[in-house]
């Protein structure tokens, strides 16, 4: 991002330097010198040790901060709402210049409602140009040149293994060869319908700049944490022929997701959080295919008649679908399609993640209780099994909250570190979203951390390895919030 330096003054003794980015969506300002006298009251957030900046329209404004505080305080909501949309309508966001981060936060994150962003939001991505032919089809020659030697995860959409499609690792060039032959054979193959899914392309090719995360999705705690520990990420590329699909599911940790079509079209079937309960069979299992005729059999699915039809979205090339937290969905590729997907958690749905982990642990505990043979250190075994199934246990969830919280405390105490932000996309995103957002994040972290610290199963673990202790971390976060709100 190219920056042009300028300066301006306000009608009180504070001098600002501003940096106007080459991208007109962003505008930053912070003080080079701060002076106070008795005739001017201190502005909130403006302290000598702070950088003070605005980001328009990227940051959280004061009205949105107040709205979010009231939402979680007055309504007692610890998790996003699960009510269906009035009339089953999904909003279409057309223009980036008239849609701010606060608009998205207020109208879609807090109420947990889906929306679709127009292709204008992705038109500057290089992948929209280089991965796609002039006819709107996958550019196989370019993709082979870029990724031909990579090894990628490929699912077989024609097979069922438990409640998903079985996967194998294939060379990317072999998958493209299959795809071309599949198209040439009228979308038929003895190998079945193969679908490249959950490819960590950003992790495998970090030097490539094929897309940028829209600011609306930049409060992304999952990828912030896993980038910090350098273990994993939740950024994926999907590539599949017409007819490939993903069975009925909700996303990892009941996270949000966003999915951008680089080319092709998708059909989405979405059910609001909680409505999946009507789709369970008599054993409590969710269907593999929510369109299967078996669901109408009351002997197998006794509550299906109480369910509502799903929200249906047809996603065009270049468009982005925002999938709310905990919403189950099923997705079809209507054409040869390439998409980029992120899973993400933030202050609005971190309590949902925590509830999900508690439910997962309870399910493991119920299963182990059926074992006839005694199990040594049963609580540790339960944590181990839960981590193998979900990717995280209670102690790592504590570390997750700690990393997220400490990054925001650092911003409040030290301000914007330009050098650090230029090297770290997550820290840059925290800075861009502003100090009010950092306080909101800390308040939500304190809420969940307090619940974790009081949890009986958490206290059964050896917590001496945690640094700082949960109690000390809570005290530090509460002090940081108090200081920021003075």
Short mmCIF file of C-alpha atoms in Angstrom, two decimals:
data_model
loop_
_atom_site.label_atom_id
_atom_site.label_comp_id
_atom_site.label_asym_id
_atom_site.label_seq_id
_atom_site.Cartn_x
_atom_site.Cartn_y
_atom_site.Cartn_z
CA UNK A 1 0.00 0.00 0.00
CA UNK A 2 1.52 3.34 -1.05
CA UNK A 3 1.30 6.10 1.54
CA UNK A 4 1.38 9.86 0.98
CA UNK A 5 2.24 12.04 3.94
CA UNK A 6 0.41 15.23 4.90
CA UNK A 7 -0.53 17.09 8.09
CA UNK A 8 -3.41 19.01 9.62
CA UNK A 9 -4.41 20.57 12.95
CA UNK A 10 -7.47 20.45 15.18
CA UNK A 11 -8.80 23.40 17.21
CA UNK A 12 -6.99 22.30 20.33
CA UNK A 13 -3.25 21.81 20.96
CA UNK A 14 -2.76 18.46 19.26
CA UNK A 15 -0.78 18.10 16.05
CA UNK A 16 -1.56 15.17 13.78
CA UNK A 17 0.27 13.59 10.91
CA UNK A 18 -1.86 11.67 8.44
CA UNK A 19 -1.13 9.01 5.89
CA UNK A 20 -3.52 8.77 2.99
CA UNK A 21 -3.30 5.36 1.36
CA UNK A 22 -3.33 4.62 -2.33
CA UNK A 23 -6.48 2.64 -1.50
CA UNK A 24 -9.06 5.38 -0.80
CA UNK A 25 -10.95 3.16 1.67
CA UNK A 26 -8.28 3.75 4.33
CA UNK A 27 -7.23 6.91 6.14
CA UNK A 28 -4.97 6.90 9.18
CA UNK A 29 -4.04 9.66 11.60
CA UNK A 30 -1.97 9.72 14.76
CA UNK A 31 -0.32 12.43 16.88
CA UNK A 32 3.36 13.26 16.68
CA UNK A 33 3.08 15.50 19.74
CA UNK A 34 0.41 15.81 22.40
CA UNK A 35 0.03 18.80 24.72
CA UNK A 36 -2.62 19.34 27.35
CA UNK A 37 -3.66 22.42 29.27
CA UNK A 38 -6.44 23.14 31.73
CA UNK A 39 -8.70 24.69 29.10
CA UNK A 40 -9.10 21.52 27.05
CA UNK A 41 -10.61 18.34 28.42
CA UNK A 42 -8.92 15.10 27.52
CA UNK A 43 -10.48 13.28 24.59
CA UNK A 44 -11.17 9.59 25.13
CA UNK A 45 -8.39 7.45 23.64
CA UNK A 46 -6.02 10.42 23.23
CA UNK A 47 -3.12 9.82 25.59
CA UNK A 48 0.54 10.61 25.26
CA UNK A 49 1.55 6.98 25.16
CA UNK A 50 -1.07 6.16 22.48
CA UNK A 51 -1.09 6.48 18.78
CA UNK A 52 -4.50 7.85 17.87
CA UNK A 53 -5.88 7.03 14.47
CA UNK A 54 -9.03 6.83 12.45
CA UNK A 55 -9.74 4.40 9.64
CA UNK A 56 -12.70 5.28 7.46
CA UNK A 57 -14.77 3.29 6.81
CA UNK A 58 -12.79 0.39 8.30
CA UNK A 59 -12.89 1.17 12.02
CA UNK A 60 -15.67 0.59 14.53
CA UNK A 61 -17.44 3.89 15.21
CA UNK A 62 -18.80 4.97 18.59
CA UNK A 63 -22.42 4.25 17.69
CA UNK A 64 -21.54 0.68 16.73
CA UNK A 65 -19.49 0.22 19.89
CA UNK A 66 -22.46 1.37 21.97
CA UNK A 67 -24.80 -0.86 19.95
CA UNK A 68 -22.62 -3.92 20.46
CA UNK A 69 -22.27 -3.25 24.18
CA UNK A 70 -26.03 -2.93 24.54
CA UNK A 71 -26.65 -6.03 22.43
CA UNK A 72 -24.64 -8.31 24.69
CA UNK A 73 -25.59 -6.57 27.93
CA UNK A 74 -29.29 -5.77 27.65
CA UNK A 75 -30.55 -8.71 25.63
CA UNK A 76 -28.43 -11.20 27.53
CA UNK A 77 -27.12 -12.59 24.24
CA UNK A 78 -23.93 -14.57 24.66
CA UNK A 79 -24.12 -15.81 21.11
CA UNK A 80 -25.44 -14.62 17.77
CA UNK A 81 -29.17 -14.76 17.22
CA UNK A 82 -30.61 -17.73 15.41
CA UNK A 83 -33.90 -16.29 14.20
CA UNK A 84 -34.75 -16.76 10.55
CA UNK A 85 -34.71 -13.79 8.24
CA UNK A 86 -37.99 -11.99 7.60
CA UNK A 87 -39.42 -13.39 4.40
CA UNK A 88 -36.34 -15.49 3.80
CA UNK A 89 -34.61 -12.51 2.19
CA UNK A 90 -30.82 -12.30 1.88
CA UNK A 91 -29.41 -8.82 1.38
CA UNK A 92 -27.20 -8.04 -1.62
CA UNK A 93 -24.43 -5.50 -0.97
CA UNK A 94 -23.66 -3.77 -4.22
CA UNK A 95 -21.20 -0.90 -3.66
CA UNK A 96 -18.10 -0.94 -1.48
CA UNK A 97 -17.82 2.86 -1.25
CA UNK A 98 -21.21 3.18 0.49
CA UNK A 99 -20.92 0.17 2.81
CA UNK A 100 -18.76 0.57 5.92
CA UNK A 101 -17.31 -1.93 8.35
CA UNK A 102 -19.71 -0.62 10.99
CA UNK A 103 -22.62 -1.25 8.62
CA UNK A 104 -21.57 -4.87 8.28
CA UNK A 105 -20.91 -5.29 11.99
CA UNK A 106 -24.26 -3.79 13.00
CA UNK A 107 -26.50 -5.33 10.34
CA UNK A 108 -24.97 -8.79 9.80
CA UNK A 109 -22.39 -9.81 12.42
CA UNK A 110 -24.42 -8.90 15.50
CA UNK A 111 -27.77 -10.34 14.32
CA UNK A 112 -25.94 -13.24 12.66
CA UNK A 113 -27.59 -12.81 9.27
CA UNK A 114 -26.18 -13.83 5.87
CA UNK A 115 -25.56 -11.47 3.00
CA UNK A 116 -24.00 -11.48 -0.47
CA UNK A 117 -21.36 -9.02 -1.65
CA UNK A 118 -21.28 -8.09 -5.32
CA UNK A 119 -18.40 -8.89 -7.66
CA UNK A 120 -17.23 -5.27 -7.24
CA UNK A 121 -15.67 -6.28 -3.91
CA UNK A 122 -13.27 -8.73 -5.62
CA UNK A 123 -12.65 -7.02 -8.95
CA UNK A 124 -9.10 -5.98 -8.00
CA UNK A 125 -7.98 -9.51 -7.03
CA UNK A 126 -5.30 -10.87 -9.36
CA UNK A 127 -6.90 -14.34 -9.21
CA UNK A 128 -10.02 -12.91 -10.86
CA UNK A 129 -7.84 -12.08 -13.88
CA UNK A 130 -5.15 -14.76 -14.03
CA UNK A 131 -7.04 -17.86 -12.84
CA UNK A 132 -9.91 -17.30 -15.25
CA UNK A 133 -10.06 -17.33 -19.06
CA UNK A 134 -11.73 -14.61 -21.11
CA UNK A 135 -14.76 -16.93 -21.27
CA UNK A 136 -15.08 -17.10 -17.47
CA UNK A 137 -13.74 -20.66 -17.17
CA UNK A 138 -10.83 -21.96 -15.06
CA UNK A 139 -7.52 -21.08 -16.72
CA UNK A 140 -5.96 -24.53 -16.47
CA UNK A 141 -2.73 -23.53 -18.24
CA UNK A 142 -2.02 -20.72 -15.82
CA UNK A 143 -2.98 -22.80 -12.79
CA UNK A 144 -0.67 -25.62 -13.89
CA UNK A 145 2.16 -23.17 -14.37
CA UNK A 146 1.67 -21.79 -10.86
CA UNK A 147 0.78 -24.94 -8.90
CA UNK A 148 1.47 -27.98 -11.09
CA UNK A 149 3.85 -29.62 -8.62
CA UNK A 150 1.74 -29.00 -5.53
CA UNK A 151 0.00 -31.84 -3.69
CA UNK A 152 -3.64 -31.09 -2.91
CA UNK A 153 -6.54 -32.66 -0.93
CA UNK A 154 -9.23 -34.08 -3.21
CA UNK A 155 -12.63 -35.45 -2.13
CA UNK A 156 -14.83 -37.90 -4.02
CA UNK A 157 -18.35 -36.45 -4.09
CA UNK A 158 -19.85 -39.78 -5.13
CA UNK A 159 -18.76 -41.60 -1.97
CA UNK A 160 -19.77 -41.30 1.66
CA UNK A 161 -17.45 -41.99 4.59
CA UNK A 162 -19.23 -41.47 7.89
CA UNK A 163 -20.82 -38.05 7.29
CA UNK A 164 -18.44 -36.62 4.68
CA UNK A 165 -16.72 -37.43 1.40
CA UNK A 166 -13.49 -39.44 1.60
CA UNK A 167 -10.32 -37.56 0.64
CA UNK A 168 -6.99 -38.40 -0.91
CA UNK A 169 -3.86 -36.41 -1.66
CA UNK A 170 -3.16 -35.93 -5.38
CA UNK A 171 -0.62 -33.94 -7.40
CA UNK A 172 -2.36 -30.81 -8.63
CA UNK A 173 -1.42 -31.59 -12.22
CA UNK A 174 -3.13 -34.99 -11.93
CA UNK A 175 -6.30 -33.35 -10.60
CA UNK A 176 -6.33 -30.85 -13.50
CA UNK A 177 -5.81 -33.68 -15.98
CA UNK A 178 -8.77 -35.51 -14.43
CA UNK A 179 -10.87 -32.32 -14.51
CA UNK A 180 -10.21 -31.74 -18.19
CA UNK A 181 -11.08 -35.34 -19.03
CA UNK A 182 -14.21 -35.11 -16.86
CA UNK A 183 -15.40 -32.08 -18.82
CA UNK A 184 -14.56 -33.76 -22.13
CA UNK A 185 -16.54 -36.86 -21.16
CA UNK A 186 -19.72 -34.91 -20.43
CA UNK A 187 -18.97 -34.67 -16.71
CA UNK A 188 -18.65 -38.42 -16.21
CA UNK A 189 -15.76 -40.53 -14.97
CA UNK A 190 -15.17 -43.97 -13.56
CA UNK A 191 -13.26 -42.20 -10.77
CA UNK A 192 -16.40 -40.35 -9.69
CA UNK A 193 -16.84 -36.62 -9.22
CA UNK A 194 -13.63 -35.29 -7.63
CA UNK A 195 -13.48 -31.99 -5.78
CA UNK A 196 -10.33 -30.20 -4.59
CA UNK A 197 -11.29 -29.02 -1.09
CA UNK A 198 -9.70 -27.33 1.92
CA UNK A 199 -6.41 -26.58 0.16
CA UNK A 200 -4.22 -24.33 2.35
CA UNK A 201 -2.90 -22.40 -0.63
CA UNK A 202 -1.93 -19.28 1.36
CA UNK A 203 0.19 -21.39 3.68
CA UNK A 204 1.77 -23.36 0.82
CA UNK A 205 2.45 -20.28 -1.33
CA UNK A 206 2.77 -17.32 1.09
CA UNK A 207 4.57 -15.19 -1.48
CA UNK A 208 1.60 -15.15 -3.86
CA UNK A 209 -0.78 -12.20 -3.80
CA UNK A 210 -3.90 -13.64 -5.43
CA UNK A 211 -6.56 -12.03 -3.20
CA UNK A 212 -6.95 -9.77 -0.18
CA UNK A 213 -9.29 -10.31 2.75
CA UNK A 214 -12.08 -7.71 2.65
CA UNK A 215 -11.96 -5.46 5.69
CA UNK A 216 -15.43 -6.64 6.76
CA UNK A 217 -13.92 -10.04 7.59
CA UNK A 218 -10.63 -8.81 9.05
CA UNK A 219 -11.50 -9.30 12.72
CA UNK A 220 -10.39 -12.91 12.34
CA UNK A 221 -9.23 -14.47 15.59
CA UNK A 222 -8.80 -17.99 14.22
CA UNK A 223 -6.19 -17.07 11.65
CA UNK A 224 -4.64 -14.47 13.93
CA UNK A 225 -3.98 -17.16 16.53
CA UNK A 226 -2.87 -19.94 14.22
CA UNK A 227 -0.57 -17.57 12.36
CA UNK A 228 0.97 -16.61 15.71
CA UNK A 229 1.70 -20.23 16.66
CA UNK A 230 2.67 -21.07 13.05
CA UNK A 231 0.80 -24.37 13.07
CA UNK A 232 -2.25 -24.12 10.86
CA UNK A 233 -4.68 -21.73 9.22
CA UNK A 234 -8.31 -21.61 8.16
CA UNK A 235 -7.86 -20.14 4.68
CA UNK A 236 -8.84 -22.48 1.87
CA UNK A 237 -9.14 -22.80 -1.89
CA UNK A 238 -11.81 -25.00 -3.50
CA UNK A 239 -11.78 -26.12 -7.15
CA UNK A 240 -14.35 -28.44 -8.63
CA UNK A 241 -16.29 -29.38 -11.75
CA UNK A 242 -19.96 -28.80 -12.33
CA UNK A 243 -21.89 -31.18 -10.07
CA UNK A 244 -19.34 -31.29 -7.24
CA UNK A 245 -20.84 -30.50 -3.85
CA UNK A 246 -20.34 -30.31 -0.09
CA UNK A 247 -22.68 -32.29 2.21
CA UNK A 248 -24.78 -30.75 4.98
CA UNK A 249 -22.61 -29.31 7.75
CA UNK A 250 -21.80 -26.34 9.98
CA UNK A 251 -18.32 -24.86 9.89
CA UNK A 252 -15.43 -25.63 12.25
CA UNK A 253 -16.01 -24.35 15.83
CA UNK A 254 -19.37 -23.04 14.54
CA UNK A 255 -17.38 -20.20 13.03
CA UNK A 256 -18.39 -17.63 10.47
CA UNK A 257 -17.23 -18.19 6.93
CA UNK A 258 -16.93 -16.17 3.79
CA UNK A 259 -16.68 -17.70 0.34
CA UNK A 260 -15.72 -15.82 -2.82
CA UNK A 261 -16.25 -17.29 -6.29
CA UNK A 262 -13.25 -16.64 -8.50
CA UNK A 263 -15.18 -18.19 -11.36
CA UNK A 264 -18.30 -20.31 -11.70
CA UNK A 265 -21.58 -20.38 -9.81
CA UNK A 266 -22.75 -22.03 -6.57
CA UNK A 267 -26.09 -22.91 -5.07
CA UNK A 268 -26.31 -22.57 -1.29
CA UNK A 269 -28.95 -24.08 1.02
CA UNK A 270 -28.73 -22.49 4.49
CA UNK A 271 -30.55 -23.15 7.77
CA UNK A 272 -30.36 -20.65 10.66
CA UNK A 273 -28.55 -21.78 13.79
CA UNK A 274 -30.77 -24.09 15.84
CA UNK A 275 -33.05 -25.09 12.96
CA UNK A 276 -30.91 -28.14 12.27
CA UNK A 277 -32.56 -29.73 15.31
CA UNK A 278 -35.67 -30.39 13.19
CA UNK A 279 -33.53 -32.24 10.65
CA UNK A 280 -32.10 -34.87 13.01
CA UNK A 281 -33.13 -38.49 12.68
CA UNK A 282 -34.54 -40.62 15.47
CA UNK A 283 -30.98 -41.31 16.70
CA UNK A 284 -30.08 -37.63 16.84
CA UNK A 285 -27.93 -37.66 13.68
CA UNK A 286 -27.98 -34.94 11.03
CA UNK A 287 -28.58 -35.91 7.39
CA UNK A 288 -25.71 -36.29 4.94
CA UNK A 289 -27.82 -34.78 2.15
CA UNK A 290 -30.55 -32.38 3.25
CA UNK A 291 -32.36 -32.86 -0.08
CA UNK A 292 -32.64 -36.65 0.24
CA UNK A 293 -36.22 -38.04 0.02
CA UNK A 294 -35.64 -40.06 3.22
CA UNK A 295 -36.13 -36.88 5.25
CA UNK A 296 -39.86 -37.04 4.55
CA UNK A 297 -40.11 -40.41 6.28
CA UNK A 298 -41.50 -39.58 9.74
CA UNK A 299 -40.28 -42.89 11.13
CA UNK A 300 -36.67 -41.82 10.44
CA UNK A 301 -36.92 -38.02 10.72
CA UNK A 302 -39.80 -37.42 13.12
CA UNK A 303 -39.43 -33.61 13.31
CA UNK A 304 -38.72 -32.83 9.68
CA UNK A 305 -42.28 -31.61 9.08
CA UNK A 306 -41.61 -28.83 11.63
CA UNK A 307 -38.64 -27.50 9.69
CA UNK A 308 -38.74 -24.49 7.42
CA UNK A 309 -37.41 -24.49 3.84
CA UNK A 310 -33.77 -23.43 3.64
CA UNK A 311 -32.63 -20.04 2.49
CA UNK A 312 -31.36 -20.47 -1.04
CA UNK A 313 -28.61 -18.37 -2.60
CA UNK A 314 -27.32 -18.54 -6.15
CA UNK A 315 -23.81 -17.13 -6.02
CA UNK A 316 -22.39 -15.72 -9.24
CA UNK A 317 -18.79 -15.35 -10.31
CA UNK A 318 -16.91 -12.76 -8.25
CA UNK A 319 -19.53 -12.59 -5.51
CA UNK A 320 -18.88 -13.28 -1.81
CA UNK A 321 -21.31 -15.12 0.46
CA UNK A 322 -21.15 -14.41 4.20
CA UNK A 323 -22.26 -17.50 6.15
CA UNK A 324 -23.34 -16.72 9.73
CA UNK A 325 -22.02 -18.50 12.79
CA UNK A 326 -23.55 -21.91 13.42
CA UNK A 327 -25.67 -21.95 10.26
CA UNK A 328 -25.76 -25.41 8.66
CA UNK A 329 -25.51 -25.43 4.91
CA UNK A 330 -25.11 -27.56 1.80
CA UNK A 331 -23.41 -26.25 -1.34
CA UNK A 332 -23.42 -27.24 -5.03
CA UNK A 333 -21.18 -26.13 -7.87
CA UNK A 334 -23.50 -25.32 -10.78
CA UNK A 335 -20.54 -24.78 -13.12
CA UNK A 336 -16.81 -25.45 -13.09
CA UNK A 337 -15.98 -23.35 -10.07
CA UNK A 338 -13.02 -21.98 -8.11
CA UNK A 339 -13.60 -20.33 -4.75
CA UNK A 340 -11.62 -18.89 -1.85
CA UNK A 341 -12.97 -19.51 1.66
CA UNK A 342 -12.05 -18.40 5.18
CA UNK A 343 -13.40 -19.61 8.51
CA UNK A 344 -13.22 -17.01 11.26
CA UNK A 345 -14.20 -16.24 14.84
CA UNK A 346 -14.29 -12.85 16.56
CA UNK A 347 -15.79 -11.14 19.59
CA UNK A 348 -19.32 -11.57 18.26
CA UNK A 349 -19.21 -15.37 18.17
CA UNK A 350 -16.34 -16.47 20.42
CA UNK A 351 -18.97 -17.49 23.00
CA UNK A 352 -20.44 -19.79 20.35
CA UNK A 353 -17.03 -21.40 19.90
CA UNK A 354 -16.77 -21.89 23.67
CA UNK A 355 -20.27 -23.43 23.84
CA UNK A 356 -19.36 -25.74 20.97
CA UNK A 357 -16.23 -26.95 22.78
CA UNK A 358 -18.23 -27.63 25.95
CA UNK A 359 -20.77 -29.62 23.94
CA UNK A 360 -18.00 -31.59 22.23
CA UNK A 361 -16.35 -32.44 25.54
CA UNK A 362 -19.69 -33.53 27.01
CA UNK A 363 -20.24 -35.84 24.02
CA UNK A 364 -16.80 -37.40 24.53
CA UNK A 365 -17.46 -37.84 28.24
CA UNK A 366 -20.75 -39.60 27.54
CA UNK A 367 -19.05 -41.95 25.12
CA UNK A 368 -16.20 -42.80 27.49
CA UNK A 369 -18.67 -43.40 30.33
CA UNK A 370 -19.98 -46.35 28.30
CA UNK A 371 -16.59 -48.07 28.30
CA UNK A 372 -16.49 -51.11 30.56
CA UNK A 373 -12.78 -50.90 31.35
CA UNK A 374 -11.65 -48.15 33.73
CA UNK A 375 -9.67 -45.31 32.16
CA UNK A 376 -6.74 -43.71 33.96
CA UNK A 377 -6.87 -39.92 34.07
CA UNK A 378 -10.21 -39.94 32.30
CA UNK A 379 -10.37 -36.13 32.11
CA UNK A 380 -7.07 -36.02 30.18
CA UNK A 381 -8.23 -38.71 27.79
CA UNK A 382 -11.40 -36.74 27.12
CA UNK A 383 -9.39 -33.62 26.32
CA UNK A 384 -7.13 -35.60 24.01
CA UNK A 385 -10.04 -37.14 22.12
CA UNK A 386 -11.78 -33.78 21.83
CA UNK A 387 -8.63 -32.20 20.39
CA UNK A 388 -8.25 -35.01 17.86
CA UNK A 389 -11.83 -34.38 16.72
CA UNK A 390 -11.99 -30.58 16.82
CA UNK A 391 -8.36 -29.45 16.65
CA UNK A 392 -8.30 -27.78 20.07
CA UNK A 393 -8.64 -28.59 23.79
CA UNK A 394 -9.39 -26.42 26.80
CA UNK A 395 -5.78 -25.43 27.53
CA UNK A 396 -5.17 -24.40 23.95
CA UNK A 397 -8.44 -22.50 23.97
CA UNK A 398 -7.04 -20.57 26.94
CA UNK A 399 -3.89 -19.81 24.96
CA UNK A 400 -6.07 -18.78 22.02
CA UNK A 401 -7.88 -16.22 24.20
CA UNK A 402 -4.59 -15.07 25.70
CA UNK A 403 -2.95 -14.34 22.33
CA UNK A 404 -6.01 -12.47 21.08
CA UNK A 405 -6.27 -10.43 24.28
CA UNK A 406 -2.58 -9.57 24.54
CA UNK A 407 -2.52 -8.27 20.97
CA UNK A 408 -5.31 -5.84 21.83
CA UNK A 409 -3.82 -4.79 25.15
CA UNK A 410 -0.62 -4.03 23.25
CA UNK A 411 -2.52 -1.74 20.89
CA UNK A 412 -4.23 0.09 23.75
CA UNK A 413 -1.00 0.52 25.72
CA UNK A 414 1.49 1.19 22.92
CA UNK A 415 -0.58 2.34 19.99
CA UNK A 416 0.01 1.58 16.32
CA UNK A 417 3.41 0.06 15.62
CA UNK A 418 3.90 0.80 11.91
CA UNK A 419 6.91 -1.48 11.51
CA UNK A 420 5.23 -4.42 13.25
CA UNK A 421 1.98 -3.91 11.35
CA UNK A 422 3.76 -3.83 8.01
CA UNK A 423 5.15 -7.31 8.73
CA UNK A 424 2.07 -8.82 10.35
CA UNK A 425 -1.31 -8.78 8.61
CA UNK A 426 -3.22 -9.65 11.80
CA UNK A 427 -1.71 -6.74 13.75
CA UNK A 428 -2.39 -4.44 10.83
CA UNK A 429 -6.03 -5.54 10.86
CA UNK A 430 -6.33 -4.91 14.61
CA UNK A 431 -4.92 -1.42 14.15
CA UNK A 432 -7.16 -0.69 11.18
CA UNK A 433 -10.29 -1.65 13.11
CA UNK A 434 -9.42 0.85 15.81
CA UNK A 435 -9.22 1.13 19.56
CA UNK A 436 -12.95 0.93 20.18
CA UNK A 437 -12.93 -2.43 18.45
CA UNK A 438 -9.98 -3.52 20.59
CA UNK A 439 -11.96 -2.66 23.74
CA UNK A 440 -15.01 -4.54 22.43
CA UNK A 441 -12.78 -7.56 21.73
CA UNK A 442 -11.32 -7.43 25.24
CA UNK A 443 -14.75 -7.22 26.84
CA UNK A 444 -15.93 -10.28 24.93
CA UNK A 445 -12.69 -12.12 25.77
CA UNK A 446 -13.15 -11.36 29.47
CA UNK A 447 -16.69 -12.74 29.31
CA UNK A 448 -15.60 -16.06 27.82
CA UNK A 449 -12.37 -16.30 29.82
CA UNK A 450 -14.36 -15.83 33.03
CA UNK A 451 -16.61 -18.73 32.04
CA UNK A 452 -13.62 -20.91 31.13
CA UNK A 453 -11.88 -20.08 34.42
CA UNK A 454 -14.95 -21.15 36.37
CA UNK A 455 -15.39 -24.36 34.40
CA UNK A 456 -15.07 -27.56 36.44
CA UNK A 457 -13.43 -29.56 33.64
CA UNK A 458 -10.88 -26.81 33.09
CA UNK A 459 -9.90 -26.92 36.77
CA UNK A 460 -9.28 -30.67 36.57
CA UNK A 461 -6.31 -29.95 34.29
CA UNK A 462 -2.80 -29.01 35.36
CA UNK A 463 -2.95 -25.24 34.95
CA UNK A 464 0.49 -24.51 36.38
CA UNK A 465 1.96 -24.48 32.85
CA UNK A 466 -0.31 -21.60 31.83
CA UNK A 467 1.43 -18.24 31.90
CA UNK A 468 0.07 -15.93 33.05
CA UNK A 469 -2.47 -17.70 35.19
CA UNK A 470 -6.11 -17.28 34.15
CA UNK A 471 -6.75 -15.12 37.22
CA UNK A 472 -3.78 -12.83 36.48
CA UNK A 473 -4.77 -12.53 32.83
CA UNK A 474 -8.34 -11.61 33.74
CA UNK A 475 -7.11 -8.92 36.12
CA UNK A 476 -4.84 -7.48 33.45
CA UNK A 477 -7.59 -7.40 30.84
CA UNK A 478 -10.10 -5.80 33.18
CA UNK A 479 -7.52 -3.17 34.13
CA UNK A 480 -6.79 -2.47 30.45
CA UNK A 481 -10.50 -2.01 29.72
CA UNK A 482 -10.97 0.29 32.71
CA UNK A 483 -7.97 2.40 31.73
CA UNK A 484 -9.15 2.68 28.14
CA UNK A 485 -12.65 3.77 29.13
CA UNK A 486 -11.52 6.49 31.58
#
